[in-house]
């Protein structure tokens, strides 16, 4: 299809395979990954795996914390994976925290696509996560991982350790790629914390999501975050840019109207009234971002509440739906424009944890999780497509769940994100990394299963 195609049926999956299964007591899955030119690199929770382009495992699943030494009692969590098509490199980033020692780290592993099957060519970095001295001790949570043509960006939410407690500030680390990709070079980065990452109205920014960037020239790192205020809500656009006087962070707020927190979701063979069978669809954090430099558009999405009608089975069902945004950055960032927004949802189903990317024709793809008690749908992997100039979505199921997910007491922690990236060899396709609830043969299941698929435009 040519750029600007305006019609489509449901997106189609031309290829797919099961990725990493649940290993031991690893919840939630937090499925992530990226497709490169030679390999496919996937991660979940605390494990990684490398696949060839036919979906055959070559390395792993294996624990990614084995690349580092930690003091006893350290917890590792929240992996994120990108593929930098500019320099043909995978990057895995994850967090580690030791509560007893009040220490926290940001870990990265850079993996050359050409030699990914040779672990001796991988480059790992371990960085103390608390960048600000004299304000107590913080630990890093919920990383964002993005890149532009020149730099890699890692963002975190910083929380105070026990004693003071609570959210402290958002943090942004901007790395020249040579610093992460070449282990003979010293680690170097620019950091933005505290007042730097406050919203334009002075409130604390939260979950700044750096974009994966595609296009012939994308020397600017864009990020998006969501701000809920008493009167309205804003999508905040952030820009990290290297200038002759240093790396600068700027921001601007774009009103998007009032939204409400998404409700918990239901799932097949569960209950509308028993919360022990529900699943957590998310909050108002934006869960991924993507910059299409050829269009000069930045995309992001999250879950919100929207009562979709008709509710034919229940007679009343407020849904958790996906809301997506398209922003056109301006040279003066405060002059940027929200060009489109829309909702992906189906009556009496609940959706959460979206990830976004465009193909080479500007079609927006969103992958997300979905389930429904009224429709008897177990937690499943879905994809939606929105063509340029429209707001309506065509959807397709990629991997259906096969049992009700019930791993822990209370509302189920299904996972905090999924992942998607543009196929670097075929720009008409995107690679999706999601999950579904997998039956263990005994009724409700505690098994999640990562799934990988190539999805395209019809």
CSV table of C-alpha atoms in Angstrom, one decimal:
chain,number,residue,atom,x,y,z
A,1,UNK,CA,0.0,0.0,0.0
A,2,UNK,CA,1.2,3.5,-0.7
A,3,UNK,CA,1.6,6.1,2.1
A,4,UNK,CA,-1.7,7.7,2.9
A,5,UNK,CA,-3.8,4.6,2.2
A,6,UNK,CA,-7.3,5.2,3.6
A,7,UNK,CA,-9.1,1.9,3.6
A,8,UNK,CA,-8.5,-1.4,5.3
A,9,UNK,CA,-10.2,-4.5,6.5
A,10,UNK,CA,-9.1,-6.1,9.7
A,11,UNK,CA,-5.3,-6.3,10.1
A,12,UNK,CA,-3.9,-9.8,9.3
A,13,UNK,CA,-1.2,-11.8,10.9
A,14,UNK,CA,1.0,-13.5,8.3
A,15,UNK,CA,3.2,-15.3,10.7
A,16,UNK,CA,3.4,-16.0,14.4
A,17,UNK,CA,4.8,-18.3,17.1
A,18,UNK,CA,4.7,-18.9,20.8
A,19,UNK,CA,7.6,-17.1,22.6
A,20,UNK,CA,8.7,-17.5,26.2
A,21,UNK,CA,6.4,-19.4,28.5
A,22,UNK,CA,5.9,-18.8,32.2
A,23,UNK,CA,9.0,-20.1,34.0
A,24,UNK,CA,8.5,-20.8,37.7
A,25,UNK,CA,6.6,-18.2,39.8
A,26,UNK,CA,7.2,-15.3,37.4
A,27,UNK,CA,4.2,-12.9,37.4
A,28,UNK,CA,3.3,-10.7,35.6
A,29,UNK,CA,4.7,-11.6,32.2
A,30,UNK,CA,5.4,-8.1,31.0
A,31,UNK,CA,6.0,-9.3,27.5
A,32,UNK,CA,8.4,-7.3,25.3
A,33,UNK,CA,10.6,-7.8,22.4
A,34,UNK,CA,11.7,-6.5,18.9
A,35,UNK,CA,12.2,-7.9,15.5
A,36,UNK,CA,15.6,-7.1,13.8
A,37,UNK,CA,17.0,-7.9,10.4
A,38,UNK,CA,18.6,-11.2,11.4
A,39,UNK,CA,17.0,-12.2,14.7
A,40,UNK,CA,14.0,-11.7,16.9
A,41,UNK,CA,14.8,-10.8,20.6
A,42,UNK,CA,12.1,-11.3,23.2
A,43,UNK,CA,12.0,-10.9,27.0
A,44,UNK,CA,9.5,-11.4,29.8
A,45,UNK,CA,9.6,-10.8,33.5
A,46,UNK,CA,13.2,-12.0,34.2
A,47,UNK,CA,14.0,-14.1,31.1
A,48,UNK,CA,15.2,-13.4,27.5
A,49,UNK,CA,15.2,-15.6,24.4
A,50,UNK,CA,16.7,-15.2,20.9
A,51,UNK,CA,14.8,-16.6,17.9
A,52,UNK,CA,15.7,-16.8,14.2
A,53,UNK,CA,13.3,-15.3,11.7
A,54,UNK,CA,11.4,-18.6,11.4
A,55,UNK,CA,10.6,-18.5,15.1
A,56,UNK,CA,13.1,-21.2,16.1
A,57,UNK,CA,14.7,-20.6,19.5
A,58,UNK,CA,18.5,-20.1,19.3
A,59,UNK,CA,19.3,-18.9,22.8
A,60,UNK,CA,17.3,-19.2,26.0
A,61,UNK,CA,15.0,-18.8,27.7
A,62,UNK,CA,17.6,-17.7,30.2
A,63,UNK,CA,17.7,-15.2,33.1
A,64,UNK,CA,19.0,-11.8,32.0
A,65,UNK,CA,20.3,-10.9,35.5
A,66,UNK,CA,23.1,-13.5,35.0
A,67,UNK,CA,25.0,-10.8,33.2
A,68,UNK,CA,25.4,-8.8,36.4
A,69,UNK,CA,26.4,-9.3,40.0
A,70,UNK,CA,23.9,-8.1,42.7
A,71,UNK,CA,23.9,-8.3,46.5
A,72,UNK,CA,21.7,-11.0,48.0
A,73,UNK,CA,18.0,-10.1,48.1
A,74,UNK,CA,18.0,-8.0,44.9
A,75,UNK,CA,14.9,-8.1,42.8
A,76,UNK,CA,15.1,-7.7,39.0
A,77,UNK,CA,12.0,-6.6,37.0
A,78,UNK,CA,10.4,-4.6,34.2
A,79,UNK,CA,12.4,-5.5,31.0
A,80,UNK,CA,12.0,-3.4,27.9
A,81,UNK,CA,13.4,-4.2,24.4
A,82,UNK,CA,13.9,-2.1,21.3
A,83,UNK,CA,15.5,-2.6,18.0
A,84,UNK,CA,17.6,0.4,16.7
A,85,UNK,CA,17.3,0.0,12.9
A,86,UNK,CA,19.6,2.9,12.4
A,87,UNK,CA,22.6,1.0,13.8
A,88,UNK,CA,21.2,-2.5,13.8
A,89,UNK,CA,21.3,-3.1,17.5
A,90,UNK,CA,18.9,-4.5,20.1
A,91,UNK,CA,18.8,-2.9,23.5
A,92,UNK,CA,17.4,-4.7,26.6
A,93,UNK,CA,16.9,-2.5,29.7
A,94,UNK,CA,15.6,-3.6,33.1
A,95,UNK,CA,15.5,-2.5,36.7
A,96,UNK,CA,17.0,-3.9,39.9
A,97,UNK,CA,16.3,-3.0,43.5
A,98,UNK,CA,17.6,-4.1,46.9
A,99,UNK,CA,15.3,-2.8,49.6
A,100,UNK,CA,17.5,-3.8,52.5
A,101,UNK,CA,20.4,-1.9,51.2
A,102,UNK,CA,18.3,0.9,49.7
A,103,UNK,CA,20.0,0.6,46.3
A,104,UNK,CA,18.6,0.6,42.8
A,105,UNK,CA,20.1,0.1,39.4
A,106,UNK,CA,19.3,0.6,35.7
A,107,UNK,CA,20.7,-2.2,33.6
A,108,UNK,CA,21.2,-2.3,29.9
A,109,UNK,CA,22.4,-5.0,27.4
A,110,UNK,CA,23.2,-3.9,23.9
A,111,UNK,CA,23.1,-6.7,21.4
A,112,UNK,CA,24.4,-6.4,17.8
A,113,UNK,CA,21.9,-7.9,15.4
A,114,UNK,CA,24.5,-9.4,13.2
A,115,UNK,CA,26.2,-11.3,16.1
A,116,UNK,CA,23.3,-11.7,18.5
A,117,UNK,CA,23.8,-15.5,18.7
A,118,UNK,CA,27.3,-14.9,20.2
A,119,UNK,CA,26.8,-13.6,23.7
A,120,UNK,CA,30.5,-12.5,23.9
A,121,UNK,CA,29.5,-9.6,21.6
A,122,UNK,CA,26.9,-8.3,23.9
A,123,UNK,CA,27.7,-5.1,25.9
A,124,UNK,CA,26.2,-4.7,29.4
A,125,UNK,CA,26.1,-1.6,31.6
A,126,UNK,CA,25.1,-1.2,35.2
A,127,UNK,CA,24.1,2.3,36.4
A,128,UNK,CA,23.1,3.6,39.8
A,129,UNK,CA,19.4,4.7,39.4
A,130,UNK,CA,19.4,7.5,42.0
A,131,UNK,CA,21.0,10.5,40.2
A,132,UNK,CA,20.2,13.2,42.8
A,133,UNK,CA,22.4,13.5,45.9
A,134,UNK,CA,21.0,15.0,49.1
A,135,UNK,CA,17.3,14.3,48.6
A,136,UNK,CA,17.1,10.9,50.3
A,137,UNK,CA,17.3,7.6,48.5
A,138,UNK,CA,15.1,6.7,45.6
A,139,UNK,CA,14.5,3.5,43.5
A,140,UNK,CA,13.6,3.4,39.8
A,141,UNK,CA,10.4,1.8,38.5
A,142,UNK,CA,8.5,1.3,35.3
A,143,UNK,CA,11.2,2.1,32.7
A,144,UNK,CA,10.5,3.6,29.3
A,145,UNK,CA,13.0,2.8,26.5
A,146,UNK,CA,13.2,4.7,23.2
A,147,UNK,CA,15.7,5.9,20.6
A,148,UNK,CA,16.2,8.4,17.8
A,149,UNK,CA,18.8,8.5,15.1
A,150,UNK,CA,21.6,9.5,17.5
A,151,UNK,CA,20.7,8.6,21.1
A,152,UNK,CA,18.9,6.1,23.3
A,153,UNK,CA,16.6,7.3,26.1
A,154,UNK,CA,15.7,5.5,29.3
A,155,UNK,CA,13.0,7.0,31.6
A,156,UNK,CA,12.0,5.9,35.1
A,157,UNK,CA,9.5,6.8,37.8
A,158,UNK,CA,11.6,7.5,41.0
A,159,UNK,CA,10.1,6.4,44.3
A,160,UNK,CA,11.4,7.1,47.8
A,161,UNK,CA,12.5,4.1,49.8
A,162,UNK,CA,10.7,3.2,53.1
A,163,UNK,CA,10.6,6.1,55.6
A,164,UNK,CA,9.4,8.9,53.3
A,165,UNK,CA,7.7,6.7,50.7
A,166,UNK,CA,5.8,7.8,47.6
A,167,UNK,CA,6.5,9.1,44.2
A,168,UNK,CA,9.4,11.6,44.0
A,169,UNK,CA,9.9,12.6,40.4
A,170,UNK,CA,10.3,11.3,36.8
A,171,UNK,CA,13.8,10.8,35.5
A,172,UNK,CA,15.2,10.9,32.0
A,173,UNK,CA,18.6,9.5,30.9
A,174,UNK,CA,19.8,10.3,27.4
A,175,UNK,CA,22.7,8.2,26.1
A,176,UNK,CA,24.9,8.7,23.0
A,177,UNK,CA,24.6,5.4,21.3
A,178,UNK,CA,28.4,4.8,21.3
A,179,UNK,CA,28.2,4.8,25.1
A,180,UNK,CA,25.8,1.9,25.2
A,181,UNK,CA,26.9,0.0,22.2
A,182,UNK,CA,30.6,0.0,22.6
A,183,UNK,CA,31.9,-1.6,25.8
A,184,UNK,CA,35.4,-0.1,25.3
A,185,UNK,CA,33.9,3.4,25.7
A,186,UNK,CA,33.0,4.8,29.1
A,187,UNK,CA,29.3,5.0,30.0
A,188,UNK,CA,28.0,8.5,29.5
A,189,UNK,CA,24.6,10.2,29.6
A,190,UNK,CA,22.7,13.4,30.3
A,191,UNK,CA,20.2,13.2,33.1
A,192,UNK,CA,17.0,15.2,33.8
A,193,UNK,CA,15.3,14.9,37.1
A,194,UNK,CA,13.2,16.8,39.7
A,195,UNK,CA,12.1,20.2,38.4
A,196,UNK,CA,13.3,19.4,34.9
A,197,UNK,CA,10.6,16.7,34.5
A,198,UNK,CA,7.7,18.7,36.0
A,199,UNK,CA,4.7,19.3,33.7
A,200,UNK,CA,4.3,22.8,32.1
A,201,UNK,CA,1.8,23.6,34.9
A,202,UNK,CA,4.4,22.7,37.6
A,203,UNK,CA,2.9,19.4,38.7
A,204,UNK,CA,5.1,16.3,38.7
A,205,UNK,CA,5.4,14.5,35.4
A,206,UNK,CA,4.8,10.8,35.6
A,207,UNK,CA,5.7,8.0,33.2
A,208,UNK,CA,7.4,9.9,30.4
A,209,UNK,CA,7.3,7.4,27.5
A,210,UNK,CA,10.2,7.8,25.0
A,211,UNK,CA,9.3,7.0,21.5
A,212,UNK,CA,10.8,4.4,19.2
A,213,UNK,CA,11.7,6.5,16.1
A,214,UNK,CA,11.6,5.5,12.5
A,215,UNK,CA,12.3,7.5,9.3
A,216,UNK,CA,15.2,8.7,7.2
A,217,UNK,CA,16.2,11.3,9.7
A,218,UNK,CA,15.1,11.4,13.3
A,219,UNK,CA,17.7,13.2,15.4
A,220,UNK,CA,15.2,14.2,18.1
A,221,UNK,CA,13.9,12.1,20.9
A,222,UNK,CA,10.2,12.7,21.5
A,223,UNK,CA,8.3,11.5,24.6
A,224,UNK,CA,4.7,11.6,25.7
A,225,UNK,CA,3.1,11.5,29.1
A,226,UNK,CA,-0.5,11.9,30.4
A,227,UNK,CA,-1.6,14.5,33.0
A,228,UNK,CA,-5.0,14.3,34.6
A,229,UNK,CA,-6.1,17.6,36.2
A,230,UNK,CA,-9.3,18.7,38.0
A,231,UNK,CA,-10.8,20.3,35.0
A,232,UNK,CA,-9.4,18.5,32.0
A,233,UNK,CA,-6.5,16.2,31.0
A,234,UNK,CA,-3.4,16.8,28.9
A,235,UNK,CA,-1.1,14.8,26.8
A,236,UNK,CA,2.4,16.3,27.4
A,237,UNK,CA,4.9,16.3,24.6
A,238,UNK,CA,8.6,16.3,25.6
A,239,UNK,CA,11.6,16.7,23.4
A,240,UNK,CA,15.2,15.7,24.1
A,241,UNK,CA,17.5,17.3,21.6
A,242,UNK,CA,21.3,17.7,21.3
A,243,UNK,CA,22.3,21.3,20.7
A,244,UNK,CA,25.6,23.2,20.4
A,245,UNK,CA,25.2,24.2,24.0
A,246,UNK,CA,24.3,20.7,25.3
A,247,UNK,CA,21.3,18.3,25.5
A,248,UNK,CA,18.1,20.1,26.2
A,249,UNK,CA,14.7,19.0,27.5
A,250,UNK,CA,11.6,21.0,26.5
A,251,UNK,CA,7.9,20.3,26.9
A,252,UNK,CA,4.4,21.4,26.0
A,253,UNK,CA,0.8,20.4,27.1
A,254,UNK,CA,-2.0,19.5,24.7
A,255,UNK,CA,-5.6,19.4,26.2
A,256,UNK,CA,-7.4,16.1,25.4
A,257,UNK,CA,-10.6,16.4,27.5
A,258,UNK,CA,-11.7,14.6,30.6
A,259,UNK,CA,-11.1,10.9,31.0
A,260,UNK,CA,-11.7,8.4,33.8
A,261,UNK,CA,-9.6,5.5,35.1
A,262,UNK,CA,-10.3,2.2,33.4
A,263,UNK,CA,-12.3,-0.3,35.4
A,264,UNK,CA,-10.9,-3.7,36.2
A,265,UNK,CA,-11.6,-6.2,33.4
A,266,UNK,CA,-13.6,-9.4,33.5
A,267,UNK,CA,-12.7,-12.7,31.8
A,268,UNK,CA,-14.3,-15.8,30.5
A,269,UNK,CA,-15.6,-18.3,33.2
A,270,UNK,CA,-15.2,-15.5,35.7
A,271,UNK,CA,-17.7,-13.4,37.5
A,272,UNK,CA,-19.2,-9.9,37.2
A,273,UNK,CA,-19.3,-9.5,40.9
A,274,UNK,CA,-16.3,-11.5,42.3
A,275,UNK,CA,-13.2,-9.4,42.0
A,276,UNK,CA,-11.0,-12.4,42.5
A,277,UNK,CA,-11.7,-13.3,38.8
A,278,UNK,CA,-11.0,-9.8,37.4
A,279,UNK,CA,-7.8,-8.5,35.9
A,280,UNK,CA,-6.0,-5.2,36.1
A,281,UNK,CA,-6.4,-3.3,32.8
A,282,UNK,CA,-4.0,-0.5,33.7
A,283,UNK,CA,-4.2,3.1,34.9
A,284,UNK,CA,-3.8,6.3,32.9
A,285,UNK,CA,-0.1,6.0,32.2
A,286,UNK,CA,0.8,6.0,28.5
A,287,UNK,CA,2.3,2.5,28.0
A,288,UNK,CA,4.3,3.1,24.8
A,289,UNK,CA,5.2,5.8,22.3
A,290,UNK,CA,6.2,5.8,18.6
A,291,UNK,CA,7.6,8.6,16.4
A,292,UNK,CA,7.1,8.4,12.6
A,293,UNK,CA,9.6,11.0,11.3
A,294,UNK,CA,8.4,10.8,7.7
A,295,UNK,CA,5.0,11.9,8.9
A,296,UNK,CA,6.3,14.0,11.8
A,297,UNK,CA,3.7,12.4,14.1
A,298,UNK,CA,4.1,10.9,17.6
A,299,UNK,CA,1.7,8.2,18.8
A,300,UNK,CA,0.8,6.8,22.3
A,301,UNK,CA,-2.0,5.0,23.9
A,302,UNK,CA,-3.5,3.9,27.3
A,303,UNK,CA,-6.6,2.4,28.8
A,304,UNK,CA,-9.6,4.5,30.0
A,305,UNK,CA,-13.2,4.0,30.9
A,306,UNK,CA,-15.8,4.3,28.2
A,307,UNK,CA,-19.4,3.0,28.4
A,308,UNK,CA,-19.9,1.4,24.9
A,309,UNK,CA,-23.4,0.6,23.9
A,310,UNK,CA,-25.3,-1.6,23.3
A,311,UNK,CA,-24.7,-3.9,26.2
A,312,UNK,CA,-26.8,-6.7,24.8
A,313,UNK,CA,-26.0,-9.4,27.4
A,314,UNK,CA,-25.6,-7.5,30.7
A,315,UNK,CA,-27.7,-4.5,30.2
A,316,UNK,CA,-25.0,-2.2,31.5
A,317,UNK,CA,-21.3,-2.6,31.4
A,318,UNK,CA,-18.7,0.2,31.6
A,319,UNK,CA,-15.8,-1.0,29.5
A,320,UNK,CA,-12.0,-0.6,29.8
A,321,UNK,CA,-11.0,0.6,26.3
A,322,UNK,CA,-7.9,1.8,24.5
A,323,UNK,CA,-7.5,5.4,23.8
A,324,UNK,CA,-4.8,6.5,21.3
A,325,UNK,CA,-3.3,9.9,20.4
A,326,UNK,CA,-1.6,11.4,17.4
A,327,UNK,CA,0.5,14.5,18.0
A,328,UNK,CA,2.3,16.7,15.4
A,329,UNK,CA,5.4,18.3,17.0
A,330,UNK,CA,6.2,21.9,16.1
A,331,UNK,CA,9.6,23.6,16.2
A,332,UNK,CA,8.3,25.6,19.1
A,333,UNK,CA,7.1,22.7,21.2
A,334,UNK,CA,4.3,24.6,22.8
A,335,UNK,CA,2.8,25.1,19.4
A,336,UNK,CA,2.5,21.3,18.7
A,337,UNK,CA,-1.0,20.0,17.8
A,338,UNK,CA,-3.1,17.0,18.7
A,339,UNK,CA,-4.1,15.9,15.2
A,340,UNK,CA,-6.2,12.8,16.0
A,341,UNK,CA,-7.4,10.7,18.9
A,342,UNK,CA,-9.7,7.7,19.0
A,343,UNK,CA,-10.9,4.7,21.0
A,344,UNK,CA,-10.6,1.0,20.4
A,345,UNK,CA,-13.2,-1.1,22.2
A,346,UNK,CA,-16.0,-3.6,21.8
A,347,UNK,CA,-19.2,-3.6,24.0
A,348,UNK,CA,-18.9,-5.9,27.0
A,349,UNK,CA,-15.2,-6.6,26.5
A,350,UNK,CA,-12.3,-5.0,28.4
A,351,UNK,CA,-9.0,-4.0,26.8
A,352,UNK,CA,-5.7,-2.9,28.3
A,353,UNK,CA,-1.9,-2.5,28.0
A,354,UNK,CA,-1.6,-1.1,24.4
A,355,UNK,CA,1.6,-0.7,22.4
A,356,UNK,CA,1.7,1.4,19.2
A,357,UNK,CA,3.7,1.6,15.9
A,358,UNK,CA,3.1,2.7,12.3
A,359,UNK,CA,4.0,0.8,9.2
A,360,UNK,CA,5.7,2.5,6.2
A,361,UNK,CA,2.3,3.7,4.8
A,362,UNK,CA,1.4,5.5,8.0
A,363,UNK,CA,-1.2,3.0,9.2
A,364,UNK,CA,-1.3,2.9,13.0
A,365,UNK,CA,-1.2,-0.5,14.6
A,366,UNK,CA,-2.1,-1.1,18.3
A,367,UNK,CA,-1.6,-4.4,20.1
A,368,UNK,CA,-3.4,-4.9,23.4
A,369,UNK,CA,-4.8,-7.5,25.8
A,370,UNK,CA,-8.6,-8.3,25.8
A,371,UNK,CA,-11.1,-10.5,27.7
A,372,UNK,CA,-14.8,-10.6,28.6
A,373,UNK,CA,-17.0,-12.5,31.0
A,374,UNK,CA,-20.2,-11.7,29.1
A,375,UNK,CA,-18.8,-13.0,25.8
A,376,UNK,CA,-16.8,-15.9,27.4
A,377,UNK,CA,-13.5,-14.6,26.2
A,378,UNK,CA,-10.3,-15.5,28.1
A,379,UNK,CA,-7.3,-13.1,28.2
A,380,UNK,CA,-6.2,-12.9,24.6
A,381,UNK,CA,-3.8,-11.0,22.3
A,382,UNK,CA,-5.4,-8.5,19.8
A,383,UNK,CA,-4.3,-6.0,17.2
A,384,UNK,CA,-6.1,-3.0,15.8
A,385,UNK,CA,-5.3,-0.9,12.7
A,386,UNK,CA,-6.3,2.8,12.1
A,387,UNK,CA,-5.6,4.1,8.6
A,388,UNK,CA,-4.4,7.7,8.0
A,389,UNK,CA,-7.1,10.4,8.2
A,390,UNK,CA,-9.6,8.2,10.2
A,391,UNK,CA,-10.3,7.4,13.8
A,392,UNK,CA,-12.1,4.1,13.4
A,393,UNK,CA,-10.2,0.9,14.2
A,394,UNK,CA,-10.4,-2.5,12.5
A,395,UNK,CA,-9.5,-5.3,15.0
A,396,UNK,CA,-8.4,-8.9,14.9
A,397,UNK,CA,-7.6,-11.6,17.4
A,398,UNK,CA,-4.0,-12.8,17.2
A,399,UNK,CA,-3.9,-15.4,19.9
A,400,UNK,CA,-7.0,-16.5,21.9
A,401,UNK,CA,-6.7,-17.4,25.6
A,402,UNK,CA,-7.7,-20.9,26.5
A,403,UNK,CA,-8.5,-20.7,30.2
A,404,UNK,CA,-9.4,-18.1,32.9
A,405,UNK,CA,-6.2,-16.6,34.3
A,406,UNK,CA,-6.0,-17.0,38.1
A,407,UNK,CA,-2.4,-16.8,39.5
A,408,UNK,CA,-2.7,-14.9,42.7
A,409,UNK,CA,-5.4,-13.8,45.2
A,410,UNK,CA,-7.5,-10.8,44.3
A,411,UNK,CA,-7.5,-8.9,41.0
A,412,UNK,CA,-5.1,-10.6,38.6
A,413,UNK,CA,-1.9,-8.7,37.7
A,414,UNK,CA,-1.8,-9.5,34.0
A,415,UNK,CA,1.1,-7.4,33.0
A,416,UNK,CA,2.2,-3.8,32.6
A,417,UNK,CA,2.8,-3.5,28.9
A,418,UNK,CA,3.1,-5.2,25.5
A,419,UNK,CA,5.4,-4.3,22.6
A,420,UNK,CA,5.4,-3.7,18.9
A,421,UNK,CA,8.0,-2.5,16.3
A,422,UNK,CA,8.1,-1.9,12.6
A,423,UNK,CA,9.7,-4.8,10.6
A,424,UNK,CA,13.1,-3.3,9.5
A,425,UNK,CA,13.1,-5.4,6.3
A,426,UNK,CA,9.5,-5.0,5.3
A,427,UNK,CA,7.9,-1.7,6.2
A,428,UNK,CA,4.4,-3.0,5.5
A,429,UNK,CA,4.6,-5.2,8.6
A,430,UNK,CA,4.9,-4.7,12.3
A,431,UNK,CA,6.1,-7.3,14.8
A,432,UNK,CA,3.8,-7.7,17.9
A,433,UNK,CA,4.9,-9.1,21.3
A,434,UNK,CA,1.9,-9.9,23.5
A,435,UNK,CA,0.5,-12.8,25.6
A,436,UNK,CA,-2.5,-15.0,26.2
A,437,UNK,CA,-3.8,-17.1,29.1
A,438,UNK,CA,-2.7,-20.7,28.4
A,439,UNK,CA,-4.6,-23.7,29.8
A,440,UNK,CA,-2.8,-26.1,32.1
A,441,UNK,CA,-5.6,-28.6,31.6
A,442,UNK,CA,-7.2,-28.1,35.1
A,443,UNK,CA,-9.8,-25.3,34.8
A,444,UNK,CA,-8.4,-21.9,35.8
A,445,UNK,CA,-4.8,-21.4,34.9
A,446,UNK,CA,-1.8,-19.6,36.3
A,447,UNK,CA,0.0,-19.8,32.9
A,448,UNK,CA,0.7,-16.9,30.7
A,449,UNK,CA,2.3,-17.5,27.2
A,450,UNK,CA,4.1,-14.9,25.2
A,451,UNK,CA,3.1,-14.7,21.6
A,452,UNK,CA,4.9,-13.1,18.6
A,453,UNK,CA,3.2,-12.2,15.4
A,454,UNK,CA,3.8,-10.3,12.2
A,455,UNK,CA,0.9,-8.1,11.4
A,456,UNK,CA,0.1,-6.1,8.3
A,457,UNK,CA,-2.4,-3.9,6.4
A,458,UNK,CA,-5.1,-5.4,4.2
